[in-house]
Short mmCIF file of C-alpha atoms in Angstrom, two decimals:
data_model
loop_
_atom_site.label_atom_id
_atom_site.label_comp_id
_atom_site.label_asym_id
_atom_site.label_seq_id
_atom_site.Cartn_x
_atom_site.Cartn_y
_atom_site.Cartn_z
CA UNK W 874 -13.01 -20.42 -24.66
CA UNK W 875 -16.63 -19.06 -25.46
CA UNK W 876 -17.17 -15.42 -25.76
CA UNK W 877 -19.36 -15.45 -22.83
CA UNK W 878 -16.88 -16.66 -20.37
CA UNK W 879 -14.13 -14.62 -22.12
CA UNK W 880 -15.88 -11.73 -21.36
CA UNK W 881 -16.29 -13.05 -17.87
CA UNK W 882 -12.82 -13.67 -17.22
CA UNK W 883 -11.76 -9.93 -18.60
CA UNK W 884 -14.59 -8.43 -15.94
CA UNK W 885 -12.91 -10.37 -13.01
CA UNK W 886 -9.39 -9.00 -14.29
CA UNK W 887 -10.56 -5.61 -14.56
CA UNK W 888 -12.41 -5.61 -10.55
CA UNK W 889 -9.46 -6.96 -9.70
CA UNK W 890 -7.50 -3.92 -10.83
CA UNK W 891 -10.14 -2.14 -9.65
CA UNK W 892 -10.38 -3.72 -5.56
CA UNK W 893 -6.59 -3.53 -5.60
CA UNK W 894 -7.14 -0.12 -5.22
CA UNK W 895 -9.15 -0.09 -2.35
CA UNK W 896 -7.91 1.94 0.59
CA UNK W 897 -7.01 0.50 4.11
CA UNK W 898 -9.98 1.20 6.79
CA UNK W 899 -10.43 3.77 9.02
CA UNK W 900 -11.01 3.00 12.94
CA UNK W 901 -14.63 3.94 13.55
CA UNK W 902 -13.30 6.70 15.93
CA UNK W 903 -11.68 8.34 13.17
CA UNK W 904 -14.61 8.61 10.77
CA UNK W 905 -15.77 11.56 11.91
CA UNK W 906 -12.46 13.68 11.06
CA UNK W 907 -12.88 12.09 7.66
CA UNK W 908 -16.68 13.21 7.54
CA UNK W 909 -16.15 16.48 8.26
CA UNK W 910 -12.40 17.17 6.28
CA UNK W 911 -15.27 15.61 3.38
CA UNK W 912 -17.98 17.88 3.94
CA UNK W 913 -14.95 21.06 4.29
CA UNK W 914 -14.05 19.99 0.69
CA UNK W 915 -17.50 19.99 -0.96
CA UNK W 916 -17.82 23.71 0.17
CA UNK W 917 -14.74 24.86 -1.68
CA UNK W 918 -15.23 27.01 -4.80
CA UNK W 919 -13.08 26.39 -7.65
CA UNK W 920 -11.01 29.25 -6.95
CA UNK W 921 -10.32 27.98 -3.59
CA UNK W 922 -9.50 24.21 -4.87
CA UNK W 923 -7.52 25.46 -7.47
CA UNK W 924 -5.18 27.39 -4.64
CA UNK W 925 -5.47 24.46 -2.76
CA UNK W 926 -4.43 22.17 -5.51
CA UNK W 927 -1.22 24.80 -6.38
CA UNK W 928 -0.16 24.74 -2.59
CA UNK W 929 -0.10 20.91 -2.94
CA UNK W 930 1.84 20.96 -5.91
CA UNK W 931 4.30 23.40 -4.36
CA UNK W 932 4.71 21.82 -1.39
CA UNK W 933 4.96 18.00 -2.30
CA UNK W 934 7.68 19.80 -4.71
CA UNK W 935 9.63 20.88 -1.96
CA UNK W 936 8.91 17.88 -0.10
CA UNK W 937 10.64 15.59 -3.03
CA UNK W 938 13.41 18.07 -2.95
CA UNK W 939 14.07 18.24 0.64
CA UNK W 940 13.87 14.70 -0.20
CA UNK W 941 16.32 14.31 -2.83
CA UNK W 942 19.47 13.11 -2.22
CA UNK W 943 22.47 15.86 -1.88
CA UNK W 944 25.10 14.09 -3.02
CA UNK W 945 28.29 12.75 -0.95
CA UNK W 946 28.17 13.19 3.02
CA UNK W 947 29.85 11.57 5.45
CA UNK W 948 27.36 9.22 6.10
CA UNK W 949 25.68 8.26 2.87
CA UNK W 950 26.38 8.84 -0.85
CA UNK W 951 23.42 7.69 -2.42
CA UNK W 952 23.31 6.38 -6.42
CA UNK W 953 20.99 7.10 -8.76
CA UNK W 954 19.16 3.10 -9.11
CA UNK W 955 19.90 1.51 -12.16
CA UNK W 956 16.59 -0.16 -13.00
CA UNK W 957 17.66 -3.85 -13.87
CA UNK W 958 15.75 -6.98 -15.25
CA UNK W 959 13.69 -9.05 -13.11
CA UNK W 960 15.80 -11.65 -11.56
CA UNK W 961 14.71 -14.82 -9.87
CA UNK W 962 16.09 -15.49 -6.65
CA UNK W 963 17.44 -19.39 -5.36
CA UNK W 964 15.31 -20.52 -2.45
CA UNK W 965 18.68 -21.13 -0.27
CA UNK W 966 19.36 -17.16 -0.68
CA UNK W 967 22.83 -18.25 -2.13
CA UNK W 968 24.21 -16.75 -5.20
CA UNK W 969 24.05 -14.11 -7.74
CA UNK W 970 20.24 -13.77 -8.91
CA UNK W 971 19.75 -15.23 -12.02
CA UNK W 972 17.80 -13.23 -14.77
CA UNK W 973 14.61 -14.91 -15.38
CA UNK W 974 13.92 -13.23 -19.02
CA UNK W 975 11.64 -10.41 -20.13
CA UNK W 976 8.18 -12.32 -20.35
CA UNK W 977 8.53 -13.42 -16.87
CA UNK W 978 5.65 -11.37 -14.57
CA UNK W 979 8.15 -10.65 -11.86
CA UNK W 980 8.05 -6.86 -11.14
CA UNK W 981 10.30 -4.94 -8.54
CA UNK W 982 11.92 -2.08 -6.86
CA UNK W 983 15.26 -1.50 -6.91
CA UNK W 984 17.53 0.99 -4.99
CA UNK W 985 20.75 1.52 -4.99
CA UNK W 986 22.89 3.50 -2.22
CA UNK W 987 26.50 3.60 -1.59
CA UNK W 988 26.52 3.89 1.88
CA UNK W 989 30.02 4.28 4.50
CA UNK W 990 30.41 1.67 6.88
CA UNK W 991 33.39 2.96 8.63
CA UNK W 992 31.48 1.47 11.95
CA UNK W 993 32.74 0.17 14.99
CA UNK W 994 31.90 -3.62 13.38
CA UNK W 995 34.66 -4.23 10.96
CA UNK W 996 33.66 -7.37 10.85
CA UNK W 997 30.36 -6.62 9.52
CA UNK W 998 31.32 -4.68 6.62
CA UNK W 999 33.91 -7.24 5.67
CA UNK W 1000 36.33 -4.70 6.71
CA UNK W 1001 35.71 -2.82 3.83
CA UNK W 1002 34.55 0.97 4.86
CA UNK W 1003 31.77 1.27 2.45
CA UNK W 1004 29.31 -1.18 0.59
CA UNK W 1005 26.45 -0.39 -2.03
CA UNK W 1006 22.94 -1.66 -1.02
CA UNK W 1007 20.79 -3.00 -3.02
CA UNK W 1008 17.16 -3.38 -2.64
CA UNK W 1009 15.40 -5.05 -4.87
CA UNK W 1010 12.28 -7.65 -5.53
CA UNK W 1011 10.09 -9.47 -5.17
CA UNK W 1012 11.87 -11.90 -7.23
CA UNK W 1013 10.51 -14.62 -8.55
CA UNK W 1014 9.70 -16.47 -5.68
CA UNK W 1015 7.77 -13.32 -4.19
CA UNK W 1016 10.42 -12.21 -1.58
CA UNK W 1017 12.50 -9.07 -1.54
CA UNK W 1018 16.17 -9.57 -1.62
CA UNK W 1019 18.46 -6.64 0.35
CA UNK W 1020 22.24 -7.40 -0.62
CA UNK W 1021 25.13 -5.60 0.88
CA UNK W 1022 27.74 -5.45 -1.84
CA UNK W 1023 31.41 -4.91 -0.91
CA UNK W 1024 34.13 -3.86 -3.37
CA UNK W 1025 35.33 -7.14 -4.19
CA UNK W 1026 31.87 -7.93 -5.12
CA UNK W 1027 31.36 -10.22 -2.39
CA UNK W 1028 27.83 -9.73 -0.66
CA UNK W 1029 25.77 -10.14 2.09
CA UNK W 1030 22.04 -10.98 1.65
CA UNK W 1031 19.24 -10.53 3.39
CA UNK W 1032 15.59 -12.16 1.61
CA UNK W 1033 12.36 -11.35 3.32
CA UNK W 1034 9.06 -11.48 2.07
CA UNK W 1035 8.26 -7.79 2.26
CA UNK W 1036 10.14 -4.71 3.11
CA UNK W 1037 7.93 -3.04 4.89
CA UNK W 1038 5.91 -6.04 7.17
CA UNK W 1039 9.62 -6.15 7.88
CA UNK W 1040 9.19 -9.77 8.91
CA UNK W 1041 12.61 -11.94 7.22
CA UNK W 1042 11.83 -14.93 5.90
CA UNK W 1043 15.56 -15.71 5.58
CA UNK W 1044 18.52 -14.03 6.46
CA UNK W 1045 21.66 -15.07 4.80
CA UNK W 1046 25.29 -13.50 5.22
CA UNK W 1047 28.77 -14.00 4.76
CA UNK W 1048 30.30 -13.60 1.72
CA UNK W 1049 29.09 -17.15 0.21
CA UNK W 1050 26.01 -15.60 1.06
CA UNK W 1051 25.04 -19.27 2.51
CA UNK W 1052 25.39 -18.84 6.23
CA UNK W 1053 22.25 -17.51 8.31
CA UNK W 1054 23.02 -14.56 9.55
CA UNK W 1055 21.22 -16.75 13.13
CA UNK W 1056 24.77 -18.48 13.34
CA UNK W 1057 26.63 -15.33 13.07
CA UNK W 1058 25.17 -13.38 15.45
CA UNK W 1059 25.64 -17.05 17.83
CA UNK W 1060 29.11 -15.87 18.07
CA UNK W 1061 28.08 -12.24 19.30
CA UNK W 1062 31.35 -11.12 17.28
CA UNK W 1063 29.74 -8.26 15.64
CA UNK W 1064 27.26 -6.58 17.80
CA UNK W 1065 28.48 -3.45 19.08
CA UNK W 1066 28.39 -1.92 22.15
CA UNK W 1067 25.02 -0.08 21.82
CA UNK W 1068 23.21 -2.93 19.88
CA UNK W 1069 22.22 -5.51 22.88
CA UNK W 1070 19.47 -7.14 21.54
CA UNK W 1071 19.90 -10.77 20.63
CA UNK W 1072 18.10 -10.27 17.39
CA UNK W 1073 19.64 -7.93 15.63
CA UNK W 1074 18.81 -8.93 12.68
CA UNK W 1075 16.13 -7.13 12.86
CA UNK W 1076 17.48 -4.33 13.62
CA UNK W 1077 19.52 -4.51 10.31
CA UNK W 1078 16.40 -5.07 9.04
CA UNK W 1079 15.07 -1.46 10.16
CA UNK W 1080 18.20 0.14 9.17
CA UNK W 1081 17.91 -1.12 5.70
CA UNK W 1082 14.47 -0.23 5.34
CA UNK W 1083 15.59 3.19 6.73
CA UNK W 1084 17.75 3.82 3.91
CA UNK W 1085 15.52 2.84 1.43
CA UNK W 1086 13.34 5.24 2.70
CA UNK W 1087 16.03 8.20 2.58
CA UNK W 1088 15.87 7.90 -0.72
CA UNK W 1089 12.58 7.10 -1.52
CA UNK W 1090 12.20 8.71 -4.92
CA UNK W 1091 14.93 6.63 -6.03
CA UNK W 1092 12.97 3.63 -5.78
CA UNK W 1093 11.86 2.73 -9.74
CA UNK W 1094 9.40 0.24 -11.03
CA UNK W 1095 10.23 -2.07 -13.47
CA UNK W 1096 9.92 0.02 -16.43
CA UNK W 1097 11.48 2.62 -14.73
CA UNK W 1098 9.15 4.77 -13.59
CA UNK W 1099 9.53 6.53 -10.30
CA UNK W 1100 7.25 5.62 -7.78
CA UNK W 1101 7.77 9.15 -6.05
CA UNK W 1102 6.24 10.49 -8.94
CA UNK W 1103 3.10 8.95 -6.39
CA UNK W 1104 3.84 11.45 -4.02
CA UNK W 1105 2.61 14.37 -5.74
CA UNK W 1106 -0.76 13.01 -5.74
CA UNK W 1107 -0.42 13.11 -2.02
CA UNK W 1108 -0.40 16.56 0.31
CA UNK W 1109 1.46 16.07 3.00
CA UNK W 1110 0.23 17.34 6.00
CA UNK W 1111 3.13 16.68 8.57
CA UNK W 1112 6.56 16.65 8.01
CA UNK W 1113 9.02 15.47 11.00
CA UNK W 1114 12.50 16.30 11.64
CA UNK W 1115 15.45 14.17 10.04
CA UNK W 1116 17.24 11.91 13.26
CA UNK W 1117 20.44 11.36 12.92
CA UNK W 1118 21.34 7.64 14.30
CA UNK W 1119 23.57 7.47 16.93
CA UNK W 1120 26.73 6.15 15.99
CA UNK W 1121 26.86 3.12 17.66
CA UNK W 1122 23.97 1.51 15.68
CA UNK W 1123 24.61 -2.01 14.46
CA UNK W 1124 25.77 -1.72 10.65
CA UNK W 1125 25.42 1.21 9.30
CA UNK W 1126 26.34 4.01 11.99
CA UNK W 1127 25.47 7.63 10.93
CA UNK W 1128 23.06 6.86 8.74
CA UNK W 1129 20.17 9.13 8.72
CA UNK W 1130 16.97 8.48 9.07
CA UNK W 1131 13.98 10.86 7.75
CA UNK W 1132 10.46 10.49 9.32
CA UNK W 1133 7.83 11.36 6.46
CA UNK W 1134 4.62 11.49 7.24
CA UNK W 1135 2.13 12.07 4.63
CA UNK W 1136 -1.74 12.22 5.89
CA UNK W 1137 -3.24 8.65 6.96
CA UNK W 1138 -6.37 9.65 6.15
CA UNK W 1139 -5.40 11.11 2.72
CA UNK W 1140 -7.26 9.55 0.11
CA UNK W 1141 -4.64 7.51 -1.26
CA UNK W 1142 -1.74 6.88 0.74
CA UNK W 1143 1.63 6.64 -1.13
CA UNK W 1144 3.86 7.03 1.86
CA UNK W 1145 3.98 7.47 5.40
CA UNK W 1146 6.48 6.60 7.55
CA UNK W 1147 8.45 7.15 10.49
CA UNK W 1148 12.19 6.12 11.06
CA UNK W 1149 13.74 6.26 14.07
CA UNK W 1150 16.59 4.09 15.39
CA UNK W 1151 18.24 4.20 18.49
CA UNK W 1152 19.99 0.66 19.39
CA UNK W 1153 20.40 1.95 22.88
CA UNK W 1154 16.50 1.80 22.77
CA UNK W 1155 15.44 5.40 23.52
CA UNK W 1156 14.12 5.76 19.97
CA UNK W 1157 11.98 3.24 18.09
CA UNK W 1158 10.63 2.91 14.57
CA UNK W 1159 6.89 3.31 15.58
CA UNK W 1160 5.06 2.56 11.89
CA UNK W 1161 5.84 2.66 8.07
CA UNK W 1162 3.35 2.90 5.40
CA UNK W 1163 5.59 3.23 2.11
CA UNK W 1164 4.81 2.40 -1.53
CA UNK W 1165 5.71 -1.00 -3.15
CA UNK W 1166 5.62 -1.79 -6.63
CA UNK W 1167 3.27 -5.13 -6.56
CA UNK W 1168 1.79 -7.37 -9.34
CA UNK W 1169 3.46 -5.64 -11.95
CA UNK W 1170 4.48 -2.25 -11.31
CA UNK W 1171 1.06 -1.83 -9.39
CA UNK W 1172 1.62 0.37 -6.56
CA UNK W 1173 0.21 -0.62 -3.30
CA UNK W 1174 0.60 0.61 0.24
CA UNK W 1175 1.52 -1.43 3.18
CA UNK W 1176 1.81 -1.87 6.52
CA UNK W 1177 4.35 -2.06 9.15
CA UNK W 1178 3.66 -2.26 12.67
CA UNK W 1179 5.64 -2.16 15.36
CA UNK W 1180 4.33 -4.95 17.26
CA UNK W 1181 5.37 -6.82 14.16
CA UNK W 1182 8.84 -6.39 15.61
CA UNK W 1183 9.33 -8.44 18.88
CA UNK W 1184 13.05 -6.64 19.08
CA UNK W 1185 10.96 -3.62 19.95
CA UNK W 1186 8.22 -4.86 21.98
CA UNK W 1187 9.64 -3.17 24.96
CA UNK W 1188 8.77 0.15 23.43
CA UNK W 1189 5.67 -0.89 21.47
CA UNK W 1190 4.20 2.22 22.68
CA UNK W 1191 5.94 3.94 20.36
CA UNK W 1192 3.99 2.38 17.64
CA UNK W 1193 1.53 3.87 15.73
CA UNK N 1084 -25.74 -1.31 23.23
CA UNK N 1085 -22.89 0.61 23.20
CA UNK N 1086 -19.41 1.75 21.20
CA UNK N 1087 -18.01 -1.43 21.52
CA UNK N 1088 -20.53 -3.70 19.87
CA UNK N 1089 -20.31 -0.46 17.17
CA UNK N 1090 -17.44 -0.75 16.88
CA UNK N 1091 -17.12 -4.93 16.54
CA UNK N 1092 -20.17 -4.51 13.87
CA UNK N 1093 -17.89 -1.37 11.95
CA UNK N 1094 -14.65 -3.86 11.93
CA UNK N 1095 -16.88 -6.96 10.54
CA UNK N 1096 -18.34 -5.14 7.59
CA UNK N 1097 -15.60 -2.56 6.90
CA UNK N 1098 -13.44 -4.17 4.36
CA UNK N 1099 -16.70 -5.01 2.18
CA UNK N 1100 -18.27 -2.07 2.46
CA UNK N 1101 -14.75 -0.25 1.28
CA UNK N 1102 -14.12 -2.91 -1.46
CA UNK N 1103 -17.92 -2.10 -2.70
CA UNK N 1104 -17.35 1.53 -2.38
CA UNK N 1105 -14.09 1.26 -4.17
CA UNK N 1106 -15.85 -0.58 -7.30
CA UNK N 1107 -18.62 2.10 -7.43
CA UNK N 1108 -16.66 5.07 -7.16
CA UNK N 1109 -13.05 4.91 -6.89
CA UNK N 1110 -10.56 4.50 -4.05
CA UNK N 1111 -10.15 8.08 -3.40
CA UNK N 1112 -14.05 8.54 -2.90
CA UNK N 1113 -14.77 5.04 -0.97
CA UNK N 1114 -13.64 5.94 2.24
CA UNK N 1115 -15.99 9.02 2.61
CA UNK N 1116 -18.66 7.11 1.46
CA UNK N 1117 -18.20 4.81 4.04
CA UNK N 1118 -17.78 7.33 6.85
CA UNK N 1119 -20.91 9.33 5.71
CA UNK N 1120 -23.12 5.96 5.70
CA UNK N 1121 -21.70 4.74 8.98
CA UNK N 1122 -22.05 7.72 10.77
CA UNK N 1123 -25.08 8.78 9.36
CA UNK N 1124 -26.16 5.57 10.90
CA UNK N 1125 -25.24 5.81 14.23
CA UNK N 1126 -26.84 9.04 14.78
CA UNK N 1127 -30.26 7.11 14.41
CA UNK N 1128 -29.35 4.60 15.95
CA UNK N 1129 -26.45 2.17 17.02
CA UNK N 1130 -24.67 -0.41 14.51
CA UNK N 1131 -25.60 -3.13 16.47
CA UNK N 1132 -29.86 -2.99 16.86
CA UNK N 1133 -29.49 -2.87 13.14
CA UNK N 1134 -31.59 -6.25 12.00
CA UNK N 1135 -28.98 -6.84 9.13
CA UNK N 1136 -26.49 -4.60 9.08
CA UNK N 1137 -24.79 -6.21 6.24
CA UNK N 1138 -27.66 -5.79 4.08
CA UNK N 1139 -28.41 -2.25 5.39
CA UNK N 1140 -24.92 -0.95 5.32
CA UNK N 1141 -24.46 -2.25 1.90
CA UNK N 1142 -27.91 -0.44 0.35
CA UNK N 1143 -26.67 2.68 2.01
CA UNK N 1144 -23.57 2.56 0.62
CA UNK N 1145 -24.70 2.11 -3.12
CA UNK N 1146 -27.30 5.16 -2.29
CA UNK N 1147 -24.66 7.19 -1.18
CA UNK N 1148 -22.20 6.31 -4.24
CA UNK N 1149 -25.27 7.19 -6.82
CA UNK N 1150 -25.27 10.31 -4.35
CA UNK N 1151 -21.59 11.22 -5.08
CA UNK N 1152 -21.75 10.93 -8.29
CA UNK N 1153 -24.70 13.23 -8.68
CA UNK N 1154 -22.21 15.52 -7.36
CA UNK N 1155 -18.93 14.92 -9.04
CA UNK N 1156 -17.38 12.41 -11.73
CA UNK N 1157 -16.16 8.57 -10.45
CA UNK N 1158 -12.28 9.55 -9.41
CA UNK N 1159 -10.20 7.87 -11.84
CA UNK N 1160 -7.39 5.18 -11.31
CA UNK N 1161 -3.90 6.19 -11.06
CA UNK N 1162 -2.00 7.77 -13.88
CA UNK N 1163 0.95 5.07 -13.39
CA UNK N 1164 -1.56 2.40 -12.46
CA UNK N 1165 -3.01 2.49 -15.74
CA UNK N 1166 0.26 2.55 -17.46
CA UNK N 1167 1.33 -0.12 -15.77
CA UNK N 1168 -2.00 -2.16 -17.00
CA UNK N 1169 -2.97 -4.48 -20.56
CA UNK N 1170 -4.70 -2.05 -23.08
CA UNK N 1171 -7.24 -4.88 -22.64
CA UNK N 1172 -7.60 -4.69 -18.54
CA UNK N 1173 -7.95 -0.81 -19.09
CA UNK N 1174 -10.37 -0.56 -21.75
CA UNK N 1175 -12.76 -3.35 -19.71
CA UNK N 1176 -12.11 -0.85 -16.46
CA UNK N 1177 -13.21 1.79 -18.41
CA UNK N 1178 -16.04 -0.49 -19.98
CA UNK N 1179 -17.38 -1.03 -16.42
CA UNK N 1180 -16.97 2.30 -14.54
CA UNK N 1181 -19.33 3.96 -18.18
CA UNK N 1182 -21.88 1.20 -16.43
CA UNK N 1183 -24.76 2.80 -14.74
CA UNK N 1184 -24.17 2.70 -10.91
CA UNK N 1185 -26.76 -0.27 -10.25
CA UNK N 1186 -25.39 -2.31 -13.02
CA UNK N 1187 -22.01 -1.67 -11.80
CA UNK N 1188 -23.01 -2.66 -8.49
CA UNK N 1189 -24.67 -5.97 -9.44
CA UNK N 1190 -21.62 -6.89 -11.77
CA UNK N 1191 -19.17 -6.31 -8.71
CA UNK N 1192 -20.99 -8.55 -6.06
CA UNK N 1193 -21.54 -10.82 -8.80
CA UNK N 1194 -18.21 -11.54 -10.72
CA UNK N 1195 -16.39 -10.30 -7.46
CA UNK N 1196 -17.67 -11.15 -4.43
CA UNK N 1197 -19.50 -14.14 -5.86
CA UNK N 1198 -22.64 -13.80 -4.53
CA UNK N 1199 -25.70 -15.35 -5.42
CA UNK N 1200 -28.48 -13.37 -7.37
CA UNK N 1201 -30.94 -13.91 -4.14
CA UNK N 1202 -28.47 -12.45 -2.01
CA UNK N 1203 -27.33 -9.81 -4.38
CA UNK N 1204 -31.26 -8.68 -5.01
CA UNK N 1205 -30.90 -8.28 -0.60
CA UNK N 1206 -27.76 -6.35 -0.82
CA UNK N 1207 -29.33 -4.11 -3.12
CA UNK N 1208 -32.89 -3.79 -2.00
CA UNK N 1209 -34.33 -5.25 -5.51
CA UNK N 1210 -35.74 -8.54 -6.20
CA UNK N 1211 -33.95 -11.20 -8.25
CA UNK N 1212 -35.61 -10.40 -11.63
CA UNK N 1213 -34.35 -7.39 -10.92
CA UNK N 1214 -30.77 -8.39 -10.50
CA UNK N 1215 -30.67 -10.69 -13.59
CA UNK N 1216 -31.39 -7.26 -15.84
CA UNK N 1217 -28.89 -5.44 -14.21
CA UNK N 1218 -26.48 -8.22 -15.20
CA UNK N 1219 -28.00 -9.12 -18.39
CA UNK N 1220 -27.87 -5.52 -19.51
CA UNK N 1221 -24.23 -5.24 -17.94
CA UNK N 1222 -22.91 -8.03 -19.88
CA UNK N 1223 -24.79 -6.75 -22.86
CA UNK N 1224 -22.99 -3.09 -22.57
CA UNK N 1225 -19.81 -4.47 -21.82
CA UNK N 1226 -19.96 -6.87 -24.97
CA UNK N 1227 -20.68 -4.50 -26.97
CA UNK N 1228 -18.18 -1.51 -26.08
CA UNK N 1229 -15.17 -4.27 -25.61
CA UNK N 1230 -15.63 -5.73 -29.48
#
């Protein structure tokens, strides 16, 4: 390769980098909050930014903290994540995920939560009353795998290409993990009273998302950093109430949600997100903006909206 | 001429005029950038009577990024971004944000965006020669401090 396009090539890596950074738009009717939350900012002295800057710190602390799990409840008992290798995932969703080796450029999240499934749908949890999820990905073949794992290490799976566009490319379940989770829900065995929809898969889909982001700072990139540490970049500017999920919700009943909502006109959005379930349909998840380690252990935003989510287009209202 | 068609011509250029914004300044500065020159525009006059807003949109948003960063220092890329990144994608990051704001300009819709030089020397209200010395001199700079 000649130096000239050598050089070449290491400029387009580097904008790249460098456009991967870029922020998501603005509606033109919000500009002018922007504009003048800008021109605010330029008039602040240095004694003024620094006070600013220590209320930030102080309260994205207590944010993380209020965040942070509290050990075993009733409804959730979440695990520290044990940051793993990359794995690769098989195409058919079947099967333990195979490590792929170190030089492999597959990056991921991982979380890990024990979580209580003593639900009215026995038959979901493999009558076992608990499971740990896993979250992890993208594997190799770019999708994120979310794996229910019972205590005889048999597993449900669930592989979609993104957690947050919470839009499953595959959904696989049953302990062989080779049985679309489409023919199980055919036989309407395991739906419970309060979960009518006839996709509620996606539903599961929600509630898994949900727990990942209960414990958000658990979440580690591939070499283990924490992608919460993200968050105290961020000042939050609204913080909503914690919902507890009715009972009757399909899979994982008590499980409590948090709604976080970080500003969405912040410069750099780590987080935002709302997450409220109700399977009886009062409540809705309206929109998620959460962090994702990407190419690498690059950390991107993304988007989730509710119309995304035809279970919910009833409510789309709701959405953000 | 009203919102709407504002609006419509906002949503067309938006995502350029952030990427652009993003290159010259940083993420965390683009989006003001963009909302100064947009509505800074609209209070002369609407979006859409603009002859080329592309072309317009795109000087104004270089003159506001030299603007900025009269005022304050380019914001720099994530802590754990960098981390994350080859010593060698870093150091040719840091080779191009030391560029001078219209070389850094010319290098981004050139190696980017992929424009031509013609249409570059419109984007940034400079003729072609003019463009070719902001790109040799880039590509001189950047040889220089990534040796």
């Amino acid at each position: 390769m000649s130096a000239s396009r050598a050089l070449e090539e290491r400029i387009r890596a580097a904008l790249a980098v460098i456009v991967d950074t870029t922020p998501v738009g603005n509606d033109l009717g919000d500009l002018q909050e922007r504009a003048n939350a800008r021109s605010r900012s330029y008039r602040l002295s240095p004694l003024r930014t620094f006070a600013a800057a220590f209320v930030s710190v102080v309260l994205v602390g207590g944010l993380l903290l209020w965040l942070a799990p509290e050990g075993p409840s009733d409804s959730e008992n979440i695990v520290l994540p044990a940051p793993s290798s990359a794995s690769s995932l098989s195409e058919d969703g079947g099967g333990a995920p195979e490590p792929t080796g170190g030089d492999e450029e597959v990056e991921f999240v991982e979380a890990r939560y024990e979580v209580a499934l003593a639900g009215e749908c026995a038959a979901t949890n493999q009558g076992f009353p608990s499971a740990t999820i896993r979250i992890w990905g993208p594997a190799a073949d770019g999708n994120y795998r979310v794996e229910l794992e019972y205590p005889d290490g048999s597993s449900e799976s669930l592989v979609t290409d993104s957690l947050v566009n919470v839009e499953p490319r595959k959904i696989w379940y049953g302990k062989t993990g080779n049985q679309q989770i489409g023919d199980k829900l055919a036989r309407s065995d395991c739906l419970d009273a309060g979960a009518t929809s006839p996709n509620a898969a996606f539903e599961r889909v929600v509630l898994l998302q949900a727990a990942l982001l209960v414990s958000a700072d658990n979440l580690v990139t591939a070499d283990g950093a924490s992608i919460a540490d993200g968050l105290l970049e961020q000042e939050p500017t609204r913080v909503e109430t914690v919902v507890d999920v009715p009972s009757n919700v399909y899979v994982f009943p008590g499980l409590r949600t948090q709604s976080i909502w970080l500003d969405p006109e912040a410069r750099r959005v780590q987080k935002r997100a709302t997450e409220v379930v109700d399977a009886a349909g009062a409540t809705v998840v309206s929109e998620t903006i959460t962090v994702l380690a990407r190419g690498r252990t690059r950390v991107e935003s993304a988007w989730f909206d509710g119309s995304q989510l035809p279970l919910y287009s009833s409510t789309a209202g709701a959405g953000g | 001429m009203g919102m709407s068609e504002d609006t419509e011509v906002y949503r067309k250029h938006r995502d350029e005029l952030l990427r652009y914004a993003t290159s010259l300044v940083g993420a965390s500065n683009s989006e003001d950038i963009v909302a100064t020159i947009i509505l800074r525009t609209i209070r002369r006059r609407p979006l859409s009577e603009l002859e080329n807003p592309r072309s317009y949109l795109m000087k104004a948003v270089l003159n506001e990024a030299r603007s900025v960063l009269r005022r304050q220092a380019a914001d720099p890329l994530p802590a754990s971004l960098v981390e994350s990144l080859s010593p060698e994608v870093a150091e040719t990051i840091d080779a191009i944000r030391k560029l001078p704001m219209r070389q850094r300009a010319a290098v981004f819709l050139f190696y980017w965006e992929d424009r031509p030089v013609q249409e570059i020397a419109t984007l940034m209200g400079v003729r072609p020669g003019t463009v070719k010395r902001y790109l040799h001199n880039a590509r001189r700079r950047l040889k220089g401090d990534l040796e």
